[in-house]
Coordinates of N, CA and C in Angstrom, one line a residue:
M1 N 0.7 -0.9 -0.1 CA 0.0 0.4 -0.3 C 0.7 1.4 -0.2
A2 N 0.6 2.1 -1.0 CA 1.5 3.6 -0.6 C 0.9 4.0 0.1
A3 N 2.2 4.7 0.6 CA 2.7 5.9 2.0 C 1.6 6.8 1.6
P4 N 0.5 7.8 2.8 CA 0.0 8.6 2.2 C 0.4 10.0 1.4
R5 N 0.0 10.9 0.7 CA 0.9 11.9 0.5 C 0.6 12.9 1.8
P6 N 1.5 14.2 1.5 CA 1.9 14.9 2.7 C 0.5 16.0 2.7
F7 N 0.0 16.6 2.4 CA -0.8 17.7 2.0 C -2.2 17.3 1.5
F8 N -3.0 18.0 2.6 CA -4.5 17.7 2.5 C -5.3 19.3 1.9
R9 N -6.3 19.2 1.0 CA -6.9 20.2 0.8 C -7.5 21.2 2.2
K10 N -7.8 20.3 3.2 CA -8.5 20.9 4.0 C -7.6 21.2 5.1
R11 N -6.0 21.0 4.9 CA -5.2 21.9 5.2 C -4.6 23.1 4.9
A12 N -5.0 23.1 3.9 CA -4.6 24.3 2.7 C -4.2 25.8 3.2
S13 N -5.3 26.0 4.3 CA -4.7 27.7 4.7 C -3.5 27.2 6.0
L14 N -2.9 26.3 6.1 CA -2.0 26.2 6.9 C -0.6 26.2 6.3
F15 N -0.4 26.3 4.8 CA 0.3 26.5 4.0 C 0.4 28.2 3.7
P16 N 1.3 28.6 3.8 CA 1.2 30.7 3.2 C 1.9 30.0 1.8
P17 N 1.5 31.4 1.2 CA 1.8 31.5 -0.2 C 3.5 32.2 -0.6
V18 N 4.2 30.4 0.0 CA 5.9 30.8 -0.1 C 6.4 30.7 -1.9
I19 N 7.9 31.0 -2.3 CA 8.1 30.5 -2.9 C 9.2 29.2 -2.8
G20 N 8.8 28.5 -3.7 CA 9.6 27.0 -3.0 C 10.6 26.7 -4.3
C21 N 11.2 25.9 -4.1 CA 13.0 26.2 -4.6 C 13.7 24.3 -4.0
D22 N 13.7 23.4 -5.5 CA 14.1 22.4 -5.5 C 15.1 22.4 -6.5
E23 N 16.4 21.1 -6.1 CA 16.9 20.8 -7.0 C 16.7 19.4 -7.5
V24 N 17.5 19.0 -8.6 CA 17.4 17.5 -9.0 C 18.5 17.1 -10.0
G25 N 19.2 16.3 -9.6 CA 20.4 15.7 -10.6 C 21.5 16.1 -9.6
R26 N 21.7 16.3 -8.3 CA 22.8 16.3 -7.3 C 23.7 15.6 -7.6
G27 N 22.8 13.8 -7.3 CA 23.6 13.1 -7.0 C 23.9 12.4 -8.7
A28 N 23.6 12.3 -9.3 CA 23.8 11.5 -11.1 C 25.2 11.9 -10.9
L29 N 25.5 11.1 -12.3 CA 27.1 10.8 -13.0 C 26.8 11.6 -14.0
C30 N 26.2 12.3 -14.3 CA 26.2 13.2 -14.9 C 25.1 14.0 -15.6
G31 N 25.0 14.8 -17.1 CA 24.0 15.9 -16.5 C 24.3 17.0 -15.8
P32 N 23.4 18.2 -16.5 CA 23.0 19.3 -15.4 C 22.6 19.1 -14.0
V33 N 22.8 19.5 -13.3 CA 21.9 19.9 -12.1 C 21.0 21.1 -12.5
V34 N 19.3 20.9 -12.1 CA 18.5 21.7 -12.8 C 17.5 21.9 -11.6
V35 N 17.2 23.0 -11.4 CA 16.5 23.9 -10.0 C 15.5 24.4 -10.9
C36 N 14.2 23.9 -9.6 CA 12.7 25.0 -10.0 C 12.9 25.6 -8.8
A37 N 12.1 27.5 -9.0 CA 11.6 27.7 -7.9 C 10.5 28.2 -8.2
L38 N 9.0 27.9 -7.8 CA 7.8 27.6 -7.9 C 6.8 28.9 -6.9
W39 N 5.8 29.7 -6.9 CA 5.1 30.1 -6.1 C 3.6 29.8 -6.8
F40 N 3.0 29.8 -5.6 CA 1.8 30.0 -5.9 C 1.1 29.7 -4.5
E41 N -0.2 29.7 -4.5 CA -1.2 30.5 -2.7 C -2.3 28.5 -2.8
P42 N -2.0 28.0 -1.9 CA -2.3 26.6 -1.6 C -3.6 26.7 -1.8
E43 N -4.2 27.8 -1.0 CA -5.7 27.6 -0.6 C -6.3 27.9 -2.1
A44 N -6.0 29.0 -2.8 CA -6.1 28.8 -4.4 C -6.4 27.9 -5.7
L45 N -5.2 26.7 -4.5 CA -5.1 25.5 -6.3 C -6.7 24.8 -6.2
P46 N -6.8 24.5 -7.6 CA -7.9 23.5 -8.2 C -8.0 22.5 -7.0
K47 N -9.0 21.8 -7.2 CA -9.5 20.8 -6.2 C -8.0 19.6 -6.7
G48 N -7.9 18.8 -5.5 CA -7.0 17.8 -6.0 C -5.7 17.7 -6.3
V49 N -4.9 19.0 -6.7 CA -4.1 19.2 -7.1 C -3.0 19.1 -6.1
L50 N -3.4 20.5 -4.3 CA -2.4 19.5 -3.4 C -2.6 18.7 -2.8
G51 N -3.5 17.7 -2.7 CA -3.5 16.4 -2.5 C -2.4 15.2 -3.5
R52 N -2.5 15.8 -4.4 CA -1.0 14.9 -5.5 C 0.4 15.2 -4.9
L53 N 0.7 16.1 -4.5 CA 2.2 16.6 -4.9 C 2.9 16.6 -3.4
D54 N 3.9 15.7 -3.5 CA 4.9 15.0 -3.0 C 5.9 15.3 -3.4
D55 N 7.3 14.9 -2.6 CA 8.5 14.7 -3.4 C 8.5 13.5 -4.5
S56 N 9.4 14.1 -5.8 CA 9.1 13.7 -6.4 C 10.0 12.3 -7.1
K57 N 10.8 11.5 -5.8 CA 10.9 10.8 -6.0 C 10.1 9.6 -5.5
R58 N 8.8 10.0 -5.2 CA 7.7 9.3 -4.6 C 6.4 9.2 -5.4
I59 N 7.0 9.8 -6.2 CA 5.9 9.8 -7.5 C 6.2 9.4 -8.8
D60 N 5.5 8.1 -9.5 CA 6.1 7.7 -11.0 C 6.2 8.7 -12.0
R61 N 7.2 8.3 -12.7 CA 7.1 8.8 -13.9 C 5.8 8.9 -14.7
A62 N 4.9 8.6 -14.8 CA 3.8 8.7 -15.3 C 2.8 9.6 -14.8
E63 N 3.1 10.0 -13.7 CA 2.1 10.6 -12.6 C 3.1 12.0 -12.8
R64 N 4.2 12.0 -12.7 CA 4.6 13.3 -12.6 C 4.6 14.0 -13.6
E65 N 4.8 12.9 -15.2 CA 4.3 14.1 -16.5 C 3.2 14.5 -16.4
E66 N 2.2 14.1 -15.8 CA 1.0 14.5 -15.6 C 0.4 15.6 -14.9
L67 N 1.3 15.9 -13.7 CA 1.4 17.3 -12.9 C 2.0 18.3 -13.6
Y68 N 3.3 17.8 -14.1 CA 3.9 18.8 -15.1 C 2.8 20.4 -15.4
P69 N 1.8 20.4 -16.6 CA 1.2 20.9 -17.4 C 0.5 21.8 -16.0
V70 N -0.1 20.8 -15.0 CA -1.2 21.0 -14.3 C -0.5 22.2 -13.1
I71 N 1.0 22.0 -12.6 CA 1.4 22.7 -11.5 C 2.0 24.0 -12.5
A72 N 2.2 23.9 -14.0 CA 2.4 25.4 -14.5 C 1.4 26.0 -14.9
R73 N 0.1 25.7 -15.1 CA -0.7 26.4 -15.1 C -1.0 27.1 -14.0
V74 N -1.2 26.5 -12.7 CA -1.4 27.5 -11.5 C -0.3 28.1 -10.5
S75 N 0.6 27.8 -11.0 CA 2.3 28.6 -10.6 C 2.7 29.6 -11.4
R76 N 3.4 30.3 -11.0 CA 4.5 31.0 -11.3 C 6.2 30.2 -11.2
V77 N 6.5 30.1 -12.1 CA 7.8 29.0 -12.3 C 8.9 29.5 -13.5
S78 N 10.1 29.1 -12.5 CA 11.5 29.5 -13.0 C 12.3 28.1 -12.8
F79 N 13.0 28.2 -13.9 CA 14.1 27.3 -14.2 C 15.2 27.7 -13.8
A80 N 16.6 27.2 -13.9 CA 17.8 26.8 -13.5 C 18.6 25.9 -13.8
A81 N 19.8 26.0 -14.1 CA 20.6 24.9 -14.3 C 22.3 25.3 -14.9
R82 N 23.1 24.2 -13.7 CA 24.0 24.4 -14.0 C 25.0 23.0 -15.1
S83 N 25.8 23.3 -15.9 CA 26.2 21.7 -16.6 C 26.9 21.1 -16.1
A84 N 27.4 19.8 -16.2 CA 28.5 19.1 -15.5 C 30.0 19.9 -16.2
R85 N 30.1 20.8 -16.5 CA 31.6 21.1 -16.9 C 31.2 22.0 -15.4
Y86 N 30.5 23.0 -15.4 CA 30.3 23.6 -14.9 C 30.5 22.8 -13.5
I87 N 30.0 22.0 -13.1 CA 30.0 21.4 -11.6 C 31.5 20.8 -11.6
D88 N 31.7 20.1 -12.3 CA 33.6 19.8 -12.0 C 34.4 20.8 -12.0
I89 N 33.8 22.1 -12.3 CA 35.1 23.3 -11.6 C 34.6 23.8 -10.9
Y90 N 33.1 24.1 -10.2 CA 32.8 25.0 -9.2 C 32.5 23.8 -7.7
N91 N 32.4 22.8 -8.2 CA 31.9 21.8 -7.3 C 29.7 21.8 -7.3
I92 N 29.4 20.4 -6.8 CA 28.4 20.5 -7.2 C 27.6 21.4 -6.0
R93 N 27.7 21.3 -4.9 CA 27.2 21.9 -3.8 C 27.2 23.8 -4.5
N94 N 28.0 24.5 -4.9 CA 28.4 25.2 -5.4 C 27.5 25.6 -6.6
A95 N 27.6 25.1 -7.6 CA 26.7 25.1 -8.8 C 25.6 24.8 -8.6
T96 N 24.7 24.4 -7.6 CA 23.4 24.0 -7.1 C 22.9 25.3 -6.4
L97 N 23.7 25.8 -5.3 CA 23.5 26.5 -4.9 C 22.9 28.4 -5.4
Q98 N 24.4 28.2 -6.8 CA 24.1 29.7 -7.7 C 23.0 29.5 -8.8
A99 N 22.5 28.1 -9.1 CA 21.5 27.7 -9.6 C 20.1 28.2 -9.0
M100 N 20.0 28.0 -8.1 CA 19.0 28.6 -6.8 C 18.8 29.9 -6.4
T101 N 19.6 30.3 -7.0 CA 19.9 31.9 -6.4 C 19.1 32.3 -8.2
Q102 N 19.6 31.7 -9.1 CA 19.4 32.4 -10.3 C 17.9 31.9 -10.5
A103 N 17.4 30.7 -10.5 CA 15.7 30.8 -10.2 C 14.7 31.5 -9.6
V104 N 15.0 31.5 -8.3 CA 14.2 32.5 -7.7 C 14.5 33.8 -7.8
T105 N 15.5 34.5 -8.5 CA 15.8 35.6 -9.3 C 15.0 36.2 -10.2
R106 N 14.8 35.0 -11.1 CA 14.3 35.1 -12.1 C 12.4 35.2 -11.9
L107 N 12.1 34.9 -10.7 CA 10.5 34.8 -10.6 C 10.3 36.3 -10.3
E108 N 10.9 36.9 -9.9 CA 10.8 38.3 -9.3 C 9.6 39.2 -9.0
I109 N 9.1 38.1 -7.7 CA 8.0 37.8 -6.9 C 9.0 38.3 -5.6
D110 N 8.0 39.0 -4.8 CA 8.2 39.4 -3.3 C 7.8 38.9 -2.2
A111 N 8.3 37.6 -2.0 CA 7.7 36.4 -1.2 C 8.5 35.9 -0.3
P112 N 8.5 35.1 0.9 CA 9.3 34.3 1.3 C 9.6 33.0 0.4
V113 N 11.0 32.8 1.2 CA 11.4 31.5 -0.2 C 12.2 30.2 1.2
R114 N 11.6 29.5 0.5 CA 12.0 28.1 1.3 C 12.1 27.2 0.3
I115 N 13.5 26.6 0.6 CA 14.7 26.2 0.0 C 14.7 24.7 0.4
D116 N 14.4 23.5 -0.4 CA 14.7 21.9 0.2 C 16.0 21.8 0.8
G117 N 16.2 21.2 2.0 CA 17.8 21.1 2.4 C 18.4 21.7 3.8
I118 N 20.0 21.9 3.5 CA 20.6 22.5 4.8 C 21.0 24.0 4.5
D119 N 21.3 24.4 3.1 CA 21.9 25.8 2.7 C 20.6 26.9 2.1
V120 N 20.7 27.7 2.3 CA 20.3 29.2 1.5 C 21.2 30.1 1.1
P121 N 21.1 30.1 0.0 CA 22.0 30.7 -1.0 C 22.4 32.3 -0.6
R122 N 23.9 32.3 -0.6 CA 23.7 33.7 0.0 C 23.5 34.7 -1.1
G123 N 23.1 34.4 -2.0 CA 22.3 35.1 -2.9 C 20.9 35.6 -2.9
I124 N 20.1 34.9 -1.7 CA 18.8 34.8 -1.7 C 18.5 35.9 -0.4
S125 N 18.0 37.0 -0.6 CA 18.3 38.2 0.8 C 16.1 37.7 1.3
G126 N 16.5 38.6 2.6 CA 15.1 38.7 2.6 C 15.0 37.6 3.6
D127 N 13.1 37.0 3.8 CA 12.9 35.8 4.4 C 12.9 34.3 3.8
A128 N 14.1 33.9 3.9 CA 14.6 32.9 3.1 C 15.3 31.6 4.6
L129 N 14.3 30.3 4.5 CA 15.2 29.7 5.3 C 15.3 28.0 4.5
A130 N 16.2 27.4 4.9 CA 16.1 26.4 4.7 C 15.6 25.0 5.0
V131 N 14.4 24.6 4.6 CA 14.2 23.2 5.1 C 14.6 21.7 5.1
V132 N 14.7 21.2 5.9 CA 14.9 19.7 5.7 C 14.0 18.7 5.6
K133 N 14.1 18.1 4.1 CA 13.4 17.6 4.0 C 11.5 18.0 3.4
G134 N 12.3 18.9 3.1 CA 11.3 20.4 2.8 C 10.2 19.7 1.8
D135 N 10.6 19.2 0.9 CA 9.0 18.7 -0.2 C 8.2 17.6 0.5
G136 N 8.3 17.1 1.7 CA 7.1 16.7 2.6 C 6.5 17.9 3.7
K137 N 7.2 19.0 3.4 CA 6.8 19.8 4.6 C 6.1 21.3 4.1
V138 N 6.5 21.5 2.8 CA 6.2 22.9 1.8 C 5.8 22.6 0.9
P139 N 4.6 22.9 0.1 CA 4.0 21.9 -1.3 C 4.7 22.7 -2.4
Q140 N 5.0 23.9 -1.9 CA 5.5 24.5 -3.3 C 7.1 24.0 -3.3
I141 N 7.6 23.5 -2.5 CA 8.9 22.8 -3.2 C 8.6 21.2 -3.5
A142 N 7.3 20.5 -3.2 CA 7.0 19.7 -3.4 C 6.9 19.8 -4.8
A143 N 5.9 20.7 -5.2 CA 5.8 20.8 -6.5 C 7.2 20.9 -7.1
A144 N 8.1 22.2 -7.3 CA 9.5 22.7 -7.8 C 10.1 21.3 -7.7
S145 N 10.2 20.2 -6.8 CA 10.6 19.1 -6.8 C 10.3 18.2 -8.3
I146 N 9.1 18.3 -8.3 CA 8.3 17.7 -9.7 C 8.2 18.3 -10.9
M147 N 8.6 19.3 -11.0 CA 9.3 20.2 -12.5 C 10.3 20.4 -12.5
A148 N 11.3 20.1 -11.7 CA 12.7 20.0 -12.0 C 13.1 18.7 -12.5
K149 N 12.6 17.4 -12.0 CA 12.8 16.1 -12.3 C 12.2 15.7 -13.6
V150 N 10.8 16.3 -13.6 CA 10.3 16.1 -15.0 C 11.4 16.9 -16.1
L151 N 11.8 17.6 -16.1 CA 12.7 18.8 -16.9 C 13.8 17.8 -16.9
R152 N 14.2 17.7 -16.2 CA 15.6 17.0 -16.2 C 15.4 15.5 -16.9
D153 N 14.6 15.3 -16.7 CA 14.2 13.7 -17.0 C 14.6 13.8 -18.8
R154 N 13.7 14.9 -19.2 CA 13.5 14.9 -20.7 C 14.9 15.7 -21.2
L155 N 15.4 16.5 -20.0 CA 16.9 16.7 -21.0 C 17.2 15.2 -21.3
M156 N 17.6 14.5 -20.2 CA 18.5 13.4 -20.2 C 18.3 12.4 -21.3
A157 N 16.4 12.6 -21.9 CA 16.1 11.6 -22.7 C 16.8 12.1 -24.0
K158 N 16.5 12.9 -24.0 CA 17.0 13.9 -25.3 C 18.8 13.6 -25.5
L159 N 19.6 13.7 -24.3 CA 21.2 13.6 -24.8 C 21.3 11.8 -25.0
G160 N 20.2 11.2 -24.6 CA 20.2 9.6 -24.4 C 20.4 9.8 -26.0
L161 N 19.9 10.1 -26.3 CA 19.6 9.7 -28.1 C 20.6 10.0 -28.6
R162 N 21.7 10.8 -28.5 CA 23.1 11.0 -29.1 C 24.2 9.5 -28.7
H163 N 23.8 9.3 -27.2 CA 24.8 8.9 -26.4 C 23.7 7.5 -26.2
V164 N 23.7 6.3 -26.6 CA 22.4 5.1 -26.1 C 23.0 4.1 -25.2
H165 N 24.3 4.1 -25.6 CA 24.9 2.7 -24.5 C 24.3 3.0 -23.0
Y166 N 24.3 4.2 -23.2 CA 24.5 4.6 -21.3 C 23.1 4.6 -20.8
R167 N 21.7 4.3 -21.6 CA 20.5 4.3 -21.4 C 19.9 5.5 -20.4
W168 N 20.3 6.6 -20.6 CA 19.6 8.2 -19.9 C 18.4 7.8 -20.0
D169 N 17.6 7.8 -21.1 CA 16.2 7.9 -21.0 C 15.5 7.1 -19.8
S170 N 16.4 5.9 -19.3 CA 15.6 5.1 -18.1 C 16.4 5.5 -17.0
N171 N 17.1 5.9 -16.5 CA 18.5 6.0 -15.9 C 18.6 7.6 -15.8
S172 N 18.5 8.3 -16.2 CA 18.5 9.6 -16.1 C 19.6 10.3 -15.7
G173 N 20.9 9.3 -16.1 CA 22.2 9.7 -15.3 C 22.4 9.5 -14.2
Y174 N 21.8 9.1 -13.2 CA 22.5 8.3 -12.2 C 23.0 6.7 -12.4
G175 N 23.9 6.2 -11.1 CA 24.8 5.7 -11.4 C 24.1 3.8 -11.0
T176 N 23.3 3.6 -11.7 CA 22.9 2.2 -12.1 C 24.1 1.5 -12.2
A177 N 23.7 0.1 -12.0 CA 25.0 -0.6 -12.5 C 24.8 -1.0 -14.0
A178 N 23.9 -0.9 -14.5 CA 23.9 -0.6 -15.9 C 24.6 0.2 -16.8
H179 N 24.4 1.9 -16.1 CA 24.8 2.8 -16.7 C 26.8 3.1 -16.0
R180 N 27.3 2.2 -14.8 CA 29.0 1.9 -14.8 C 29.2 1.1 -15.4
Q181 N 28.5 -0.2 -16.1 CA 28.9 -0.7 -16.8 C 29.0 -0.3 -18.2
A182 N 28.7 0.6 -18.7 CA 28.4 0.9 -20.0 C 29.8 2.0 -20.0
I183 N 29.8 2.8 -18.6 CA 31.0 3.7 -18.7 C 32.4 2.9 -18.7
M184 N 32.8 1.6 -17.9 CA 33.8 0.7 -18.0 C 33.9 0.6 -19.5
A185 N 32.5 0.0 -20.0 CA 32.7 -0.4 -22.1 C 32.8 0.2 -22.8
H186 N 32.8 2.0 -22.6 CA 32.4 2.8 -23.7 C 33.1 3.7 -23.4
G187 N 33.9 3.9 -21.8 CA 34.5 5.2 -21.8 C 33.3 6.3 -21.6
S188 N 33.8 7.1 -20.9 CA 32.7 8.6 -20.7 C 32.1 9.6 -21.7
T189 N 31.7 10.2 -21.5 CA 31.4 11.0 -22.7 C 31.4 12.9 -21.8
R190 N 31.2 14.0 -22.5 CA 31.6 15.3 -22.1 C 30.6 15.7 -21.2
H191 N 29.4 14.6 -21.0 CA 28.2 15.0 -20.4 C 28.6 14.5 -18.9
H192 N 29.5 13.5 -18.4 CA 29.4 13.0 -17.6 C 30.6 13.8 -16.8
R193 N 30.6 13.6 -15.0 CA 31.1 14.4 -13.9 C 32.1 13.8 -13.7
R194 N 33.4 14.4 -14.1 CA 34.7 13.4 -14.0 C 35.1 13.9 -12.2
S195 N 34.7 14.9 -11.7 CA 34.7 15.2 -10.1 C 34.0 14.0 -9.2
F196 N 33.3 13.5 -9.8 CA 32.5 12.2 -8.8 C 33.4 10.9 -8.4
G197 N 33.7 10.8 -7.7 CA 34.4 10.2 -7.5 C 35.6 9.7 -8.5
D198 N 35.9 8.0 -8.5 CA 36.9 7.2 -8.7 C 36.7 6.7 -10.0
L199 N 35.2 6.4 -10.6 CA 35.1 5.7 -11.4 C 35.5 6.0 -12.6
F200 N 36.2 7.5 -12.7 CA 36.3 7.6 -14.6 C 37.8 8.0 -14.4
S201 N 38.7 7.4 -13.2 CA 39.9 8.0 -13.0 C 41.0 7.2 -13.8
G202 N 40.1 6.0 -14.3 CA 41.3 5.3 -15.6 C 40.4 5.3 -16.6
L203 N 39.6 6.3 -17.3 CA 39.5 6.5 -18.7 C 40.3 7.8 -19.1
D204 N 40.1 7.6 -20.4 CA 41.1 8.9 -21.2 C 41.9 9.7 -20.9
G205 N 43.1 8.1 -20.0 CA 44.1 9.0 -19.2 C 43.8 9.4 -18.3
G206 N 42.7 9.6 -17.6 CA 42.4 10.2 -16.2 C 42.5 12.4 -16.4
Q207 N 42.4 12.4 -17.3 CA 42.4 13.5 -17.3 C 40.8 14.5 -16.6
S208 N 41.1 15.9 -16.3 CA 40.2 16.5 -14.9 C 39.7 17.1 -16.2
L209 N 38.5 17.7 -16.5 CA 37.4 18.6 -16.8 C 38.3 20.4 -15.9
I210 N 38.6 19.8 -15.1 CA 38.6 21.1 -14.1 C 39.6 21.8 -14.5
T211 N 40.3 21.1 -15.7 CA 41.9 21.8 -16.2 C 41.3 22.6 -17.5
E212 N 40.2 22.7 -17.9 CA 39.8 23.2 -19.0 C 39.0 24.4 -19.1
A213 N 38.8 25.3 -19.9 CA 39.0 26.0 -19.6 C 37.1 26.5 -19.4
A214 N 36.5 27.3 -18.2 CA 35.7 27.4 -17.2 C 34.0 27.8 -18.5
P215 N 32.9 27.3 -18.6 CA 32.0 28.0 -19.5 C 31.2 28.9 -18.5
N216 N 31.0 30.0 -19.0 CA 30.1 31.1 -19.3 C 29.0 30.9 -18.1
T217 N 29.3 31.4 -16.7 CA 28.2 31.0 -15.6 C 26.7 31.7 -16.0
Q218 N 26.6 32.5 -17.3 CA 25.2 32.9 -17.5 C 24.3 32.0 -19.0
G219 N 25.4 30.9 -19.2 CA 25.3 30.7 -20.8 C 24.4 29.5 -20.5
L220 N 23.6 29.3 -19.6 CA 22.8 28.0 -19.8 C 21.1 28.8 -19.2
D221 N 20.8 30.2 -20.4 CA 19.4 30.4 -20.0 C 18.4 29.5 -20.6
G222 N 19.2 29.5 -22.0 CA 17.9 28.3 -22.6 C 18.2 26.7 -22.5
F223 N 17.1 25.9 -22.6 CA 17.7 24.5 -22.0 C 17.8 24.0 -23.0
E224 N 18.3 24.6 -24.7 CA 18.9 23.6 -25.7 C 20.4 23.9 -25.2
G225 N 21.2 25.4 -24.5 CA 22.1 25.5 -24.1 C 22.5 24.5 -23.4
I226 N 21.5 23.7 -22.3 CA 21.9 22.8 -21.2 C 22.0 21.6 -22.1
V227 N 21.3 21.4 -22.9 CA 21.9 19.5 -23.7 C 23.0 19.9 -24.5
N228 N 23.4 21.1 -24.8 CA 24.2 21.2 -25.7 C 25.7 21.7 -25.1
A229 N 25.8 21.8 -23.7 CA 26.7 22.3 -23.0 C 28.0 21.8 -23.2
V230 N 29.2 21.7 -23.3 CA 30.3 21.0 -23.2 C 31.3 22.1 -22.4

């Protein structure tokens, strides 16, 4: 039996209209980290929407895809991302926090900000709080988690058309056994994060992308840019 979802329509008044922010892809072996920031008033949501929100990992892919356009219609939504190379140069934490700042700033809404995790990016001022396991406590964070997950999965599936050995259409770049075996058999791609552990140390002479020129930090505004980032 599936665990109950954390938000209920009859409790909508308990959840204020805040900006929720969450990331997806932080632990993947390849591809970008994608952040969504969004705002809505829980009491104004159409019937049934609030009760379907949850951590994106607890919702299957088909339902996430269903929820994506629904959330988009009832929210103010903004995305930001950082590429695998950017992550290798500046590390995943800094890349994530910078993308969070960018996503929240793009909303141009004067509202409290609630961020999933333990960090508040320095670029976000005012009433901003980090919420541990926030996607089960703040509905806007849960919705942001779903939106970021769907977008990133779509991006990885598109990248997977060019690199079929790695099955990014099904694993989204995470370190499944099949993905790791494909790396060992076929080597890495420009989209793999060389700074993540020792998996890549024996490949391509062990050269690190950190030694290469840093990408333009603002060069990922269009999501075609994320897909094509080198």
